[in-house]
Amino acid sequence: MSARREHLQEDAQFQVMRLLERDPSLSQRQLADELGLSLGATHYVLRGLIDKGFVKLGRFREAVDKRRYAYVLTPGGLAAKGAITRRFLERRRAEYEALRREIEELGAELRASEPRGPAQDRRAE
């Protein structure tokens, strides 16, 4: 698997764990909506987290619909989320720095390409 694909998959796992930590009662459909992923992709990510032992299924005792599950992060899931969070943050910081440099370069290019008028020529002297 390519590094880019692994990063995207890990980012999706991170986002799912982050949302479930906040609200274990979210349905797969709600997770999909929050993440902007298809229901199938969300199911795939969630199933992977369950298979790794990072998320466990629990039933809602008080729920009227007994088919509803609670998705709870396990202790291993919480530890993995911490490690994934560090890597996610490192990638986002690198992306931010690359974007900041690109913005500065584009700004410099734009300033260099702007025509100088007579008033600007006099101020430069």
GROMACS .gro file of C-alpha atoms in nm:
model
  125
    1MET     CA    1   0.000   0.000   0.000
    2SER     CA    2   0.134   0.344  -0.086
    3ALA     CA    3   0.230   0.585   0.188
    4ARG     CA    4  -0.036   0.831   0.072
    5ARG     CA    5  -0.307   0.567   0.091
    6GLU     CA    6  -0.187   0.457   0.435
    7HIS     CA    7  -0.200   0.819   0.554
    8LEU     CA    8  -0.552   0.863   0.420
    9GLN     CA    9  -0.664   0.543   0.589
   10GLU     CA   10  -0.500   0.642   0.917
   11ASP     CA   11  -0.657   0.989   0.893
   12ALA     CA   12  -1.001   0.830   0.852
   13GLN     CA   13  -0.934   0.601   1.150
   14PHE     CA   14  -0.827   0.901   1.356
   15GLN     CA   15  -1.139   1.097   1.267
   16VAL     CA   16  -1.366   0.800   1.348
   17MET     CA   17  -1.199   0.743   1.686
   18ARG     CA   18  -1.215   1.114   1.763
   19LEU     CA   19  -1.588   1.130   1.688
   20LEU     CA   20  -1.663   0.810   1.880
   21GLU     CA   21  -1.469   0.928   2.182
   22ARG     CA   22  -1.697   1.233   2.190
   23ASP     CA   23  -2.019   1.043   2.121
   24PRO     CA   24  -2.021   0.660   2.126
   25SER     CA   25  -2.389   0.660   2.029
   26LEU     CA   26  -2.325   0.786   1.675
   27SER     CA   27  -2.462   0.555   1.409
   28GLN     CA   28  -2.257   0.456   1.106
   29ARG     CA   29  -2.472   0.684   0.895
   30GLN     CA   30  -2.408   0.978   1.130
   31LEU     CA   31  -2.035   0.900   1.124
   32ALA     CA   32  -2.042   0.890   0.744
   33ASP     CA   33  -2.217   1.228   0.731
   34GLU     CA   34  -1.969   1.384   0.977
   35LEU     CA   35  -1.670   1.247   0.788
   36GLY     CA   36  -1.797   1.316   0.440
   37LEU     CA   37  -1.744   0.949   0.349
   38SER     CA   38  -1.977   0.695   0.198
   39LEU     CA   39  -2.157   0.461   0.435
   40GLY     CA   40  -1.958   0.170   0.289
   41ALA     CA   41  -1.624   0.343   0.345
   42THR     CA   42  -1.724   0.432   0.699
   43HIS     CA   43  -1.827   0.071   0.766
   44TYR     CA   44  -1.490  -0.047   0.629
   45VAL     CA   45  -1.294   0.191   0.857
   46LEU     CA   46  -1.507   0.105   1.161
   47ARG     CA   47  -1.480  -0.270   1.093
   48GLY     CA   48  -1.100  -0.234   1.073
   49LEU     CA   49  -1.092  -0.057   1.410
   50ILE     CA   50  -1.309  -0.329   1.562
   51ASP     CA   51  -1.091  -0.606   1.412
   52LYS     CA   52  -0.779  -0.440   1.557
   53GLY     CA   53  -0.945  -0.428   1.899
   54PHE     CA   54  -0.946  -0.047   1.912
   55VAL     CA   55  -1.326  -0.021   1.920
   56LYS     CA   56  -1.576  -0.255   2.079
   57LEU     CA   57  -1.947  -0.283   2.028
   58GLY     CA   58  -2.186  -0.239   2.316
   59ARG     CA   59  -2.563  -0.240   2.321
   60PHE     CA   60  -2.763   0.052   2.455
   61ARG     CA   61  -2.958  -0.087   2.747
   62GLU     CA   62  -3.186   0.213   2.767
   63ALA     CA   63  -3.246   0.240   2.392
   64VAL     CA   64  -3.591   0.168   2.256
   65ASP     CA   65  -3.433   0.022   1.942
   66LYS     CA   66  -3.225  -0.268   2.079
   67ARG     CA   67  -3.043  -0.302   1.746
   68ARG     CA   68  -2.848   0.018   1.817
   69TYR     CA   69  -2.485  -0.015   1.919
   70ALA     CA   70  -2.248   0.201   2.115
   71TYR     CA   71  -1.901   0.215   1.966
   72VAL     CA   72  -1.661   0.242   2.258
   73LEU     CA   73  -1.287   0.297   2.235
   74THR     CA   74  -1.095   0.026   2.419
   75PRO     CA   75  -0.785   0.105   2.629
   76GLY     CA   76  -0.579  -0.012   2.330
   77GLY     CA   77  -0.788   0.213   2.108
   78LEU     CA   78  -0.721   0.512   2.331
   79ALA     CA   79  -0.346   0.440   2.321
   80ALA     CA   80  -0.355   0.397   1.943
   81LYS     CA   81  -0.553   0.720   1.907
   82GLY     CA   82  -0.276   0.903   2.093
   83ALA     CA   83  -0.008   0.768   1.858
   84ILE     CA   84  -0.223   0.835   1.551
   85THR     CA   85  -0.295   1.187   1.677
   86ARG     CA   86   0.079   1.261   1.695
   87ARG     CA   87   0.138   1.137   1.340
   88PHE     CA   88  -0.173   1.322   1.213
   89LEU     CA   89  -0.052   1.645   1.373
   90GLU     CA   90   0.298   1.604   1.226
   91ARG     CA   91   0.152   1.558   0.877
   92ARG     CA   92  -0.081   1.856   0.916
   93ARG     CA   93   0.206   2.078   1.038
   94ALA     CA   94   0.418   1.975   0.739
   95GLU     CA   95   0.125   2.048   0.506
   96TYR     CA   96   0.077   2.386   0.674
   97GLU     CA   97   0.445   2.478   0.633
   98ALA     CA   98   0.443   2.375   0.266
   99LEU     CA   99   0.126   2.577   0.207
  100ARG     CA  100   0.270   2.878   0.393
  101ARG     CA  101   0.585   2.869   0.178
  102GLU     CA  102   0.378   2.838  -0.140
  103ILE     CA  103   0.163   3.137  -0.038
  104GLU     CA  104   0.474   3.345   0.032
  105GLU     CA  105   0.627   3.247  -0.305
  106LEU     CA  106   0.306   3.330  -0.491
  107GLY     CA  107   0.281   3.663  -0.311
  108ALA     CA  108   0.640   3.747  -0.407
  109GLU     CA  109   0.573   3.647  -0.769
  110LEU     CA  110   0.260   3.861  -0.776
  111ARG     CA  111   0.439   4.164  -0.629
  112ALA     CA  112   0.726   4.123  -0.879
  113SER     CA  113   0.488   4.102  -1.175
  114GLU     CA  114   0.277   4.407  -1.082
  115PRO     CA  115   0.337   4.704  -1.312
  116ARG     CA  116   0.497   5.000  -1.141
  117GLY     CA  117   0.326   5.333  -1.203
  118PRO     CA  118   0.487   5.681  -1.197
  119ALA     CA  119   0.380   5.742  -0.835
  120GLN     CA  120   0.541   5.418  -0.725
  121ASP     CA  121   0.860   5.501  -0.919
  122ARG     CA  122   0.892   5.836  -0.735
  123ARG     CA  123   0.843   5.673  -0.393
  124ALA     CA  124   1.120   5.424  -0.466
  125GLU     CA  125   1.372   5.705  -0.520
   0.00000   0.00000   0.00000
